[in-house]
């Protein structure tokens, strides 16, 4: 900081000389009330004076030579400042470093309450003409003002009377402080070092693009981790990554002014900016587009600016067009390595060393395989992985054991935002494969669905088995069968097997009578579902995925438009979706072509019905020794849902009677279910129990 103190010493000598000159012409230099009133004699002197300020001779200025090294020299080079600009900056900054300048500036301003340099005083101290080119050094486009190094306050005053102020961050920088500007607290964080010593090819290409032209880069998110890639690219280029919270920036009181502060911070600290996702800024709206344009203009090629998001860059967003790179999902093995590093770090932080080297996070080949199998179905960025690893480690630390797969599943579910929960009903799976009673063919189809969900990044991503045509990397399945055959429960089992949550779309909140509203509701659901690790269930899907019909009126045309939109949107979906229907023939054939798995759910046969009766009654309900479940399974052709309803009804009857559950109570429950379903009650099915039920025995 020696260069700064030396420069301020020159400024002090200039101020002393100006004070001496002022005292020579001041008839009452010792007046204690000076600066608080204007005497007639003083007014007369002002009227007789031709110039308010007299240029200071060069020999009196003690003008310092341009600094050759140090932070002042670096600042001048980075912001393209000429020597007069540096002098003006130091004059404006002097009161923030040495309080003596406050009193001296108050005296020179002829106003003890104005203790900062005004434009007129600064120009006087530098010997610059106030009526000439000097005043334009404080115009909005001048280097000092445009770069945010000097702020001009009190716009309501005449130009030469306006006060100059240097932001605290600039003063701190010249004093050797490299902390982020306090005005950006909660908005910016400095990204940590690279997780890997060797950057991937995409990172190297992005880093090279930062050094060309304006340094504006757009990362198109195709399921990868663009935020981490952007930070790695800046580190590779030798720059400090400043990661901006896009939501906080959009909510800032003056976002465009905040953008200029960000640009100043980046130039001061030799950094680049990472901003995303762009969807948070709503660039399709004028305010969002203006903010993006303001950012691009504020950076103006002086510092790299990397923005990312899932939307393709629109040239209308800004006057400058970026270089765009697509960011694909990471290799599953690479994602597993990130998980292990995050778990190791989290185990140390949470004080559970056993959680890091043992269990699923251990370095053995078997542990690596378990970790890969447990995490391959998830799509998380590095920040989400870090937070999920911390949660999993804390869960394991509670029981003083290593991290296991169930901890990871719980932690990943905690990363799902609440956006989809506002549009669909959230179900946390509590069932497994052993709870299903289905034919072998149907179970195989469900296993195929889970298998596709686990390996989709490898097959559809790395092996590029679904290229072109705007196709997404989603998995879409159809469950077709009568009501109560286990379609919804099967979707819950698949979600549990993948370690995900199940979201059931409420079609009553989706279908709208107004034209175009149904598509908007579905679009919101698809967008939110793409960002969470969950299974999306469209129950009774034929209500929105029905067949297109011949156009006879405007309603038919609108219905066909809805179907056409869904055909396109399903194909570009990046998540996991399950459609259920009671009648497969109701679905449009074009949807069938876009399905990955079709599982048929037939009515259970006698053996399956017996297994369902056993499963629904469980082991806690007391049973009468004469309870004949095999006869009930043989006589009554019911679906799994109806069998469960009968079991619950019979359990209520047993609880009321205080006796163990017997066959009569079970048949009475079946009879009530038949009547509820509107089915015929035949003597051939119920036999002697029918008369007993009528008598109330």
XYZ file of C-alpha atoms in Angstrom:
697
model
C 0.000 0.000 0.000
C 3.038 2.293 -0.082
C 1.942 3.615 -3.474
C -1.434 4.641 -2.000
C 0.104 6.494 0.958
C 2.550 8.265 -1.326
C -0.253 9.346 -3.667
C -2.368 10.589 -0.762
C 0.630 12.565 0.478
C 0.673 14.431 -2.830
C -3.072 15.056 -2.493
C -2.523 16.442 1.004
C 0.134 18.892 -0.273
C -2.317 20.096 -2.928
C -5.008 20.633 -0.307
C -2.597 22.530 1.952
C -1.652 24.786 -0.964
C -5.341 25.399 -1.767
C -6.051 26.251 1.884
C -3.142 28.703 1.926
C -4.404 30.440 -1.196
C -7.899 30.659 0.236
C -6.619 32.207 3.463
C -4.675 34.854 1.525
C -7.923 36.262 0.127
C -10.039 35.655 3.218
C -10.418 38.862 5.306
C -11.625 36.868 8.323
C -9.854 33.514 8.186
C -10.412 32.844 11.891
C -14.172 33.459 11.877
C -15.643 30.436 13.804
C -18.942 30.746 11.923
C -17.359 30.674 8.498
C -19.282 28.557 5.996
C -22.613 28.995 7.774
C -23.529 32.463 6.461
C -22.561 34.899 3.671
C -21.592 38.470 4.633
C -22.139 41.438 2.273
C -18.361 41.819 1.929
C -17.981 38.194 0.933
C -20.814 38.542 -1.569
C -19.079 41.591 -3.050
C -15.846 39.670 -3.437
C -17.662 36.880 -5.279
C -19.240 39.400 -7.654
C -15.863 40.983 -8.375
C -14.165 37.608 -9.011
C -14.099 36.358 -12.603
C -13.226 32.742 -11.794
C -14.496 30.814 -8.852
C -11.429 28.616 -9.006
C -7.889 29.509 -9.931
C -5.688 26.865 -11.541
C -2.983 25.658 -9.193
C 0.511 25.986 -10.668
C 2.249 22.724 -11.467
C 5.093 23.535 -9.077
C 2.565 23.984 -6.261
C 0.535 20.899 -7.085
C 3.392 18.552 -6.442
C 1.828 16.354 -9.111
C 2.923 12.749 -8.558
C 4.288 10.748 -11.453
C 1.980 7.990 -12.723
C 2.351 4.974 -10.413
C 4.346 2.192 -11.993
C 3.259 -0.643 -9.712
C 0.923 -1.465 -6.850
C -2.852 -1.511 -6.618
C -3.275 2.016 -7.941
C -1.361 1.123 -11.102
C -3.348 -2.120 -11.473
C -6.603 -0.244 -10.974
C -5.656 2.342 -13.592
C -4.754 -0.412 -16.058
C -7.862 -2.511 -15.406
C -10.261 0.428 -15.725
C -8.364 2.323 -18.460
C -7.851 5.420 -16.283
C -5.560 8.286 -17.306
C -3.510 10.172 -14.627
C -6.111 12.958 -14.109
C -8.773 10.280 -13.453
C -6.540 8.670 -10.837
C -6.023 12.046 -9.160
C -9.744 12.744 -9.102
C -10.400 9.309 -7.620
C -7.861 9.836 -4.842
C -9.213 13.307 -4.055
C -12.743 11.907 -3.719
C -11.483 8.990 -1.594
C -9.240 10.978 0.783
C -11.880 11.674 3.519
C -12.585 7.920 3.787
C -8.948 7.276 4.727
C -7.862 10.377 6.646
C -10.480 12.341 8.657
C -8.408 15.556 8.393
C -9.590 15.875 4.814
C -13.174 16.231 6.007
C -12.421 19.498 7.835
C -10.185 20.772 5.046
C -12.806 20.022 2.370
C -15.462 21.709 4.513
C -13.304 24.826 4.647
C -12.581 24.774 0.907
C -16.267 24.181 0.106
C -17.123 27.209 2.245
C -19.621 24.966 4.028
C -18.604 23.065 7.155
C -21.427 20.562 6.615
C -20.124 19.504 3.185
C -17.093 17.441 4.106
C -16.554 15.644 0.836
C -15.045 16.940 -2.328
C -17.411 18.469 -4.815
C -16.850 18.246 -8.561
C -15.718 21.865 -8.578
C -13.269 21.384 -5.720
C -11.847 18.197 -7.225
C -11.269 19.929 -10.557
C -9.657 22.879 -8.765
C -7.270 20.633 -6.854
C -6.282 18.896 -10.094
C -5.897 22.147 -12.013
C -8.534 21.123 -14.534
C -10.811 23.737 -16.122
C -14.262 23.606 -14.571
C -15.804 25.242 -17.624
C -14.009 23.028 -20.115
C -13.241 19.370 -20.568
C -12.754 18.771 -16.848
C -16.445 18.651 -16.033
C -17.028 15.867 -18.560
C -14.848 13.516 -16.524
C -17.907 13.072 -14.316
C -20.465 12.439 -17.049
C -22.362 9.088 -16.883
C -20.199 7.645 -19.675
C -16.865 8.795 -18.189
C -14.573 5.955 -16.987
C -14.783 6.866 -13.302
C -18.578 7.019 -13.200
C -19.411 4.311 -15.741
C -17.144 1.810 -13.967
C -18.670 2.584 -10.555
C -15.430 3.889 -9.050
C -16.916 7.284 -8.187
C -20.523 8.144 -7.401
C -21.910 11.631 -8.051
C -24.464 12.537 -5.386
C -27.052 15.314 -4.954
C -28.321 15.465 -8.527
C -30.605 18.347 -7.652
C -27.606 20.681 -7.181
C -25.652 22.403 -9.968
C -23.002 20.131 -11.472
C -19.968 21.727 -9.826
C -21.627 21.630 -6.383
C -22.434 17.922 -6.505
C -20.622 15.764 -3.982
C -18.284 12.925 -4.978
C -18.184 9.656 -3.099
C -16.035 6.574 -3.636
C -17.793 3.280 -2.769
C -16.389 1.543 0.285
C -15.480 -1.489 -1.810
C -13.124 0.564 -4.009
C -11.452 2.120 -0.972
C -11.099 -1.298 0.672
C -9.594 -2.727 -2.498
C -6.895 -0.062 -2.635
C -6.185 -0.693 1.049
C -5.590 -4.393 0.329
C -8.962 -5.924 1.175
C -10.206 -8.517 -1.347
C -13.553 -9.271 0.306
C -16.739 -9.088 -1.740
C -18.657 -5.806 -1.730
C -20.942 -5.581 1.300
C -23.768 -4.365 -0.923
C -23.761 -7.818 -2.529
C -24.203 -9.701 0.744
C -26.609 -12.611 0.228
C -26.423 -12.168 -3.522
C -22.958 -13.445 -4.423
C -20.715 -16.222 -3.221
C -17.185 -17.095 -4.286
C -17.018 -20.614 -5.731
C -14.470 -22.975 -4.258
C -11.587 -24.598 -6.106
C -12.070 -27.245 -8.760
C -13.033 -30.667 -7.540
C -10.822 -32.362 -10.135
C -7.290 -31.451 -11.215
C -7.957 -32.131 -14.900
C -10.714 -30.147 -16.583
C -13.023 -31.862 -19.069
C -12.904 -30.831 -22.765
C -16.054 -28.720 -22.448
C -14.545 -26.820 -19.516
C -11.407 -26.096 -21.535
C -13.445 -24.850 -24.487
C -15.533 -22.560 -22.277
C -12.361 -21.221 -20.625
C -10.884 -20.477 -24.050
C -14.070 -18.690 -25.140
C -13.876 -16.393 -22.103
C -10.730 -14.811 -23.497
C -12.229 -13.962 -26.878
C -14.335 -10.962 -27.788
C -16.762 -9.805 -25.123
C -16.276 -12.880 -22.909
C -20.036 -13.537 -22.923
C -20.871 -17.264 -22.760
C -24.214 -19.053 -22.525
C -24.415 -22.622 -21.199
C -27.507 -24.482 -22.416
C -28.521 -26.903 -19.687
C -29.323 -30.334 -21.118
C -29.437 -32.103 -17.774
C -25.859 -31.428 -16.667
C -24.300 -29.172 -14.040
C -23.716 -25.846 -15.833
C -23.087 -23.878 -12.628
C -20.143 -26.044 -11.607
C -18.814 -26.159 -15.174
C -18.906 -22.348 -15.389
C -16.984 -21.998 -12.110
C -14.411 -24.565 -13.254
C -13.959 -22.729 -16.560
C -13.259 -19.444 -14.755
C -10.774 -21.147 -12.435
C -9.084 -22.739 -15.434
C -8.755 -19.282 -16.970
C -7.159 -18.001 -13.755
C -10.185 -15.965 -12.673
C -12.178 -15.775 -9.473
C -15.694 -17.251 -9.903
C -18.466 -15.065 -8.493
C -21.696 -17.082 -8.411
C -24.845 -14.953 -8.351
C -28.179 -15.989 -6.847
C -30.484 -15.253 -9.793
C -33.620 -15.140 -7.624
C -32.030 -12.623 -5.237
C -30.868 -10.485 -8.165
C -34.345 -10.445 -9.690
C -35.827 -9.453 -6.309
C -33.307 -6.648 -5.698
C -34.879 -3.150 -5.342
C -32.743 -1.808 -8.202
C -31.549 -4.842 -10.172
C -29.931 -2.851 -13.002
C -27.909 -0.785 -10.494
C -26.976 -4.029 -8.732
C -25.760 -5.343 -12.095
C -23.358 -2.406 -12.341
C -22.089 -3.113 -8.819
C -21.492 -6.720 -9.863
C -19.499 -5.555 -12.883
C -17.348 -3.295 -10.695
C -16.734 -6.104 -8.225
C -15.680 -8.464 -11.012
C -13.174 -5.971 -12.413
C -11.762 -5.098 -8.983
C -11.196 -8.702 -7.942
C -10.166 -10.108 -11.335
C -13.230 -12.296 -11.433
C -15.871 -13.604 -13.777
C -19.595 -13.806 -13.113
C -21.738 -16.959 -13.115
C -25.485 -16.315 -13.321
C -28.324 -18.777 -13.655
C -30.680 -20.289 -14.249
C -31.899 -17.577 -16.580
C -35.489 -18.803 -16.257
C -35.522 -17.288 -12.761
C -35.146 -13.816 -14.271
C -38.180 -14.369 -16.561
C -36.353 -13.097 -19.677
C -39.531 -13.357 -21.739
C -40.831 -10.357 -19.798
C -39.547 -6.816 -20.401
C -38.104 -6.508 -16.904
C -36.116 -9.733 -17.151
C -34.808 -8.926 -20.634
C -33.809 -5.436 -19.465
C -31.853 -6.925 -16.566
C -29.963 -9.329 -18.833
C -29.218 -6.496 -21.255
C -28.066 -4.319 -18.349
C -25.695 -7.038 -17.185
C -24.201 -7.484 -20.644
C -23.800 -3.717 -21.015
C -22.261 -3.297 -17.542
C -19.676 -6.010 -18.163
C -19.068 -4.864 -21.731
C -16.174 -7.254 -22.325
C -14.218 -5.978 -19.304
C -14.885 -9.200 -17.351
C -16.200 -12.610 -18.400
C -19.911 -13.222 -17.959
C -21.305 -16.780 -18.024
C -25.061 -17.280 -17.972
C -26.821 -20.625 -18.039
C -30.317 -22.022 -18.257
C -32.600 -24.436 -20.057
C -33.870 -21.839 -22.517
C -32.159 -21.186 -25.806
C -30.608 -17.717 -25.948
C -32.906 -15.146 -27.509
C -31.095 -12.347 -29.433
C -33.765 -9.945 -28.173
C -32.527 -10.342 -24.595
C -29.389 -8.261 -25.164
C -27.495 -6.369 -27.813
C -24.612 -8.833 -27.570
C -24.860 -12.497 -28.595
C -22.923 -15.083 -26.580
C -21.008 -18.203 -27.515
C -23.307 -21.111 -26.556
C -22.245 -24.534 -25.261
C -24.543 -27.460 -24.437
C -23.991 -29.041 -21.010
C -24.924 -32.728 -21.027
C -25.548 -34.937 -17.971
C -22.420 -36.295 -16.295
C -21.293 -39.868 -16.599
C -22.904 -41.991 -13.800
C -19.457 -43.049 -12.599
C -18.363 -39.414 -12.477
C -21.492 -38.516 -10.508
C -20.727 -41.356 -8.068
C -17.213 -39.942 -7.536
C -18.735 -36.556 -6.723
C -21.044 -38.241 -4.252
C -18.149 -39.997 -2.532
C -16.115 -36.783 -2.243
C -19.150 -34.929 -0.867
C -19.899 -37.723 1.620
C -16.285 -37.795 2.787
C -16.282 -34.033 3.354
C -19.694 -34.140 5.034
C -18.606 -36.973 7.349
C -15.730 -34.853 8.600
C -17.908 -31.755 9.022
C -20.683 -33.517 10.935
C -18.250 -35.138 13.319
C -19.110 -38.628 12.128
C -15.836 -39.976 10.725
C -17.446 -43.402 10.484
C -19.794 -41.997 7.890
C -16.997 -41.226 5.471
C -14.626 -44.173 5.162
C -17.134 -46.939 5.794
C -20.447 -48.088 4.421
C -21.625 -46.917 1.030
C -18.968 -44.168 0.889
C -16.018 -46.484 1.459
C -13.314 -46.662 -1.144
C -13.634 -50.402 -1.813
C -14.829 -51.721 -5.147
C -17.963 -53.193 -3.568
C -18.811 -49.897 -1.869
C -18.231 -47.998 -5.118
C -20.636 -50.358 -6.888
C -23.270 -49.844 -4.167
C -22.849 -46.088 -4.326
C -23.147 -46.105 -8.120
C -26.285 -48.245 -7.945
C -27.819 -45.998 -5.274
C -27.223 -42.728 -7.116
C -27.395 -43.510 -10.827
C -31.126 -42.662 -11.099
C -30.731 -39.149 -9.650
C -30.106 -35.953 -11.585
C -28.470 -33.454 -9.231
C -26.005 -30.632 -9.676
C -22.913 -30.278 -7.494
C -24.638 -27.969 -5.018
C -27.542 -30.385 -4.536
C -25.109 -33.291 -4.141
C -23.199 -31.366 -1.474
C -26.386 -30.546 0.458
C -27.793 -34.066 0.111
C -24.501 -35.587 1.281
C -24.608 -33.359 4.366
C -28.160 -34.494 5.184
C -27.297 -38.172 4.644
C -24.214 -37.875 6.833
C -26.210 -36.235 9.614
C -28.860 -38.970 9.449
C -26.139 -41.600 9.814
C -24.432 -39.632 12.597
C -27.640 -39.753 14.670
C -27.244 -43.531 14.929
C -23.425 -43.504 14.832
C -23.235 -45.721 11.757
C -21.961 -45.441 8.166
C -24.055 -43.798 5.467
C -26.340 -46.253 3.697
C -28.487 -46.127 0.556
C -31.647 -45.278 2.502
C -29.948 -42.180 3.924
C -29.136 -41.035 0.395
C -32.712 -41.565 -0.741
C -34.089 -39.526 2.141
C -31.535 -36.779 1.525
C -32.264 -36.608 -2.209
C -35.994 -36.285 -1.580
C -35.202 -33.328 0.674
C -33.704 -31.525 -2.346
C -37.001 -31.499 -4.235
C -38.494 -28.022 -4.354
C -42.064 -27.205 -3.389
C -43.035 -26.050 -6.874
C -44.407 -29.402 -8.026
C -46.141 -30.008 -4.684
C -48.343 -26.991 -5.449
C -49.478 -28.605 -8.700
C -49.699 -32.284 -7.747
C -50.315 -34.452 -4.686
C -47.068 -35.661 -3.108
C -46.821 -39.270 -1.898
C -43.795 -40.596 -0.038
C -43.624 -44.305 -0.995
C -44.080 -46.798 1.837
C -44.505 -50.014 -0.175
C -42.107 -52.349 -1.933
C -41.992 -55.164 -4.445
C -43.127 -57.709 -1.834
C -46.404 -55.808 -1.418
C -47.397 -56.351 -5.059
C -49.513 -59.290 -6.158
C -49.269 -59.271 -9.955
C -48.744 -61.703 -12.829
C -45.068 -62.357 -13.728
C -45.418 -60.515 -17.048
C -46.656 -57.338 -15.348
C -43.890 -57.484 -12.729
C -41.348 -57.853 -15.507
C -42.712 -54.753 -17.230
C -42.468 -52.790 -13.973
C -38.883 -53.967 -13.483
C -38.122 -52.846 -17.016
C -39.452 -49.379 -16.167
C -37.181 -49.106 -13.099
C -34.232 -50.396 -15.142
C -34.776 -47.752 -17.823
C -34.980 -45.014 -15.207
C -31.673 -46.078 -13.659
C -29.673 -46.331 -16.866
C -31.241 -43.581 -18.982
C -28.254 -41.248 -18.647
C -25.926 -43.904 -19.986
C -28.183 -45.176 -22.778
C -29.868 -41.947 -23.874
C -26.997 -39.630 -22.921
C -23.584 -41.206 -23.429
C -24.706 -43.725 -26.038
C -27.022 -41.172 -27.708
C -29.828 -43.651 -28.372
C -32.397 -40.868 -28.627
C -30.757 -38.192 -30.785
C -32.370 -35.303 -32.652
C -35.944 -34.215 -33.077
C -36.108 -32.307 -29.797
C -36.525 -35.571 -27.890
C -35.936 -35.466 -24.165
C -34.386 -38.049 -21.905
C -37.544 -38.911 -20.071
C -39.136 -42.294 -19.450
C -42.893 -42.562 -20.066
C -44.937 -45.648 -19.144
C -48.588 -46.633 -19.484
C -50.388 -48.737 -16.863
C -53.638 -50.088 -18.316
C -56.229 -52.110 -16.434
C -59.491 -52.021 -14.534
C -59.900 -49.863 -11.477
C -58.421 -51.467 -8.370
C -55.925 -53.717 -10.158
C -52.901 -51.998 -8.571
C -51.823 -49.362 -11.081
C -51.282 -46.509 -8.604
C -49.674 -48.816 -6.052
C -47.306 -50.126 -8.724
C -46.238 -46.586 -9.560
C -45.541 -46.069 -5.856
C -43.449 -49.249 -5.758
C -41.382 -48.127 -8.765
C -40.818 -44.736 -7.118
C -39.738 -46.455 -3.898
C -37.352 -48.723 -5.801
C -35.755 -45.660 -7.416
C -35.587 -43.805 -4.104
C -37.926 -41.084 -5.356
C -41.215 -39.506 -4.402
C -44.477 -39.991 -6.304
C -46.465 -36.956 -7.446
C -50.054 -37.626 -8.522
C -51.414 -34.991 -10.880
C -54.873 -33.788 -9.906
C -56.613 -33.566 -13.267
C -59.361 -31.395 -11.812
C -56.762 -28.648 -11.340
C -55.339 -29.171 -14.834
C -58.300 -29.333 -17.206
C -59.763 -25.889 -17.825
C -62.721 -24.897 -19.943
C -60.940 -21.814 -21.248
C -58.940 -22.241 -24.419
C -55.216 -22.586 -23.830
C -55.380 -22.824 -20.032
C -55.090 -26.623 -19.910
C -51.857 -26.480 -21.911
C -50.457 -23.799 -19.592
C -51.267 -25.886 -16.514
C -49.645 -28.971 -18.003
C -46.579 -26.992 -19.072
C -46.053 -25.799 -15.505
C -46.287 -29.392 -14.287
C -43.828 -30.698 -16.896
C -41.320 -27.919 -16.186
C -41.426 -28.480 -12.430
C -41.263 -32.270 -12.825
C -38.113 -31.998 -14.934
C -36.295 -30.336 -12.021
C -37.130 -32.861 -9.301
C -36.135 -36.470 -8.744
C -39.624 -37.917 -8.690
C -42.110 -40.062 -10.590
C -45.029 -38.127 -12.097
C -48.344 -40.021 -12.191
C -51.228 -38.971 -14.454
C -54.125 -40.962 -13.012
C -57.043 -41.530 -15.417
C -54.843 -40.107 -18.160
C -57.400 -40.589 -20.945
C -59.058 -37.389 -19.664
C -56.195 -35.369 -21.157
C -54.454 -37.891 -23.421
C -57.575 -39.008 -25.268
C -58.023 -39.639 -28.975
C -58.218 -36.825 -31.458
C -61.567 -36.580 -33.187
C -62.969 -35.245 -36.417
C -63.316 -31.473 -36.283
C -66.967 -30.437 -36.319
C -66.855 -27.273 -34.242
C -64.464 -25.046 -32.295
C -64.512 -27.383 -29.266
C -63.245 -30.302 -31.349
C -60.507 -28.116 -32.815
C -59.440 -26.999 -29.363
C -59.414 -30.593 -28.054
C -57.211 -31.656 -30.948
C -54.833 -28.767 -30.272
C -54.503 -29.973 -26.673
C -53.707 -33.492 -27.832
C -51.163 -32.244 -30.372
C -49.443 -30.176 -27.689
C -49.270 -33.162 -25.338
C -47.818 -35.355 -28.076
C -44.942 -32.910 -28.501
C -44.472 -32.220 -24.801
C -44.351 -35.866 -23.764
C -41.626 -36.495 -26.321
C -39.467 -33.625 -25.009
C -40.048 -34.512 -21.332
C -36.894 -35.145 -19.276
C -38.441 -36.776 -16.221
C -40.206 -40.043 -15.362
C -43.953 -40.156 -16.017
C -46.579 -42.870 -15.606
C -49.994 -42.677 -17.286
C -52.835 -44.855 -16.002
C -56.070 -45.682 -17.780
C -58.975 -48.067 -17.267
C -59.371 -48.546 -21.010
C -56.301 -48.540 -23.176
C -58.358 -48.085 -26.328
C -59.282 -44.580 -25.191
C -55.722 -43.316 -25.691
C -54.570 -41.856 -28.980
C -52.366 -44.257 -30.958
C -49.786 -41.501 -31.380
C -49.226 -41.559 -27.618
C -48.634 -45.294 -27.663
C -45.729 -44.858 -30.075
C -44.090 -42.449 -27.654
C -44.389 -44.778 -24.655
C -41.332 -46.631 -23.372
C -43.164 -49.243 -21.293
C -46.747 -50.525 -21.463
C -47.842 -52.650 -18.492
C -51.197 -54.458 -18.513
C -52.946 -55.035 -15.171
C -55.447 -57.895 -15.516
C -58.085 -58.866 -12.971
C -56.384 -61.218 -10.451
C -57.026 -64.928 -10.664
C -57.925 -67.198 -7.754
C -54.365 -67.691 -6.475
C -53.638 -63.987 -6.704
C -56.910 -63.174 -4.910
C -55.926 -65.522 -2.069
C -52.560 -63.787 -1.795
C -54.314 -60.419 -1.789
C -56.673 -61.487 1.018
C -53.694 -62.616 3.091
C -51.764 -59.422 2.358
C -54.678 -57.051 3.060
C -55.653 -58.668 6.358
C -52.052 -58.604 7.550
C -50.808 -60.211 10.723
C -52.211 -57.890 13.387
C -55.941 -58.562 12.865
C -57.078 -61.467 15.132
C -58.569 -64.277 13.038
C -61.100 -66.930 13.888
C -59.685 -70.469 13.430
C -62.500 -71.214 10.996
C -61.776 -68.235 8.721
C -61.912 -69.620 5.153
C -59.972 -67.226 2.908
C -59.517 -69.845 0.186
C -63.284 -70.129 -0.334
C -63.620 -66.338 -0.469
C -60.886 -66.168 -3.081
C -62.527 -68.873 -5.175
C -66.098 -67.533 -5.003
C -65.704 -63.751 -5.243
C -64.008 -62.275 -8.311
C -62.731 -58.992 -6.918
C -59.841 -56.705 -7.786
C -57.111 -55.868 -5.309
C -58.666 -52.529 -4.468
C -62.022 -54.109 -3.691
C -60.413 -56.852 -1.623
C -58.628 -54.228 0.462
C -61.915 -52.339 0.971
C -63.626 -55.564 2.086
C -60.782 -56.364 4.492
C -61.019 -52.923 6.108
C -64.852 -53.178 6.430
C -64.613 -56.636 7.996
C -61.934 -55.400 10.421
C -64.310 -52.659 11.598
C -67.031 -55.271 12.195
C -64.618 -57.440 14.157
C -63.524 -54.491 16.265
C -67.159 -53.624 17.056
C -68.109 -57.215 17.952
C -65.020 -57.799 20.064
C -64.531 -61.205 18.426
C -61.834 -62.445 16.055
C -62.529 -61.922 12.383
C -64.611 -64.810 10.981
C -65.885 -65.823 7.577
C -69.345 -64.393 8.142
C -67.988 -60.904 8.776
C -65.806 -61.172 5.704
C -68.708 -62.280 3.481
C -70.868 -59.487 4.880
C -68.163 -57.023 3.868
C -68.026 -58.566 0.376
C -71.796 -58.235 0.049
C -71.556 -54.532 0.949
C -68.812 -54.091 -1.644
C -70.946 -55.822 -4.332
C -73.816 -53.452 -3.629
C -71.466 -50.458 -3.674
C -70.159 -51.530 -7.095
C -73.684 -52.224 -8.397
C -72.970 -55.908 -9.022
C -75.592 -58.671 -8.890
C -75.703 -60.681 -5.685
C -76.098 -64.316 -6.758
C -76.876 -67.357 -4.635
C -74.303 -69.321 -6.625
C -71.570 -67.019 -5.282
C -72.669 -66.387 -1.700
C -74.460 -69.702 -1.001
C -75.608 -70.163 2.641
C -73.903 -66.927 3.778
C -76.409 -64.852 1.819
C -79.372 -65.906 3.988
C -77.318 -65.457 7.182
C -76.344 -61.975 6.088
C -79.968 -61.071 5.413
C -80.931 -62.322 8.901
C -78.043 -60.371 10.428
C -76.370 -63.481 11.863
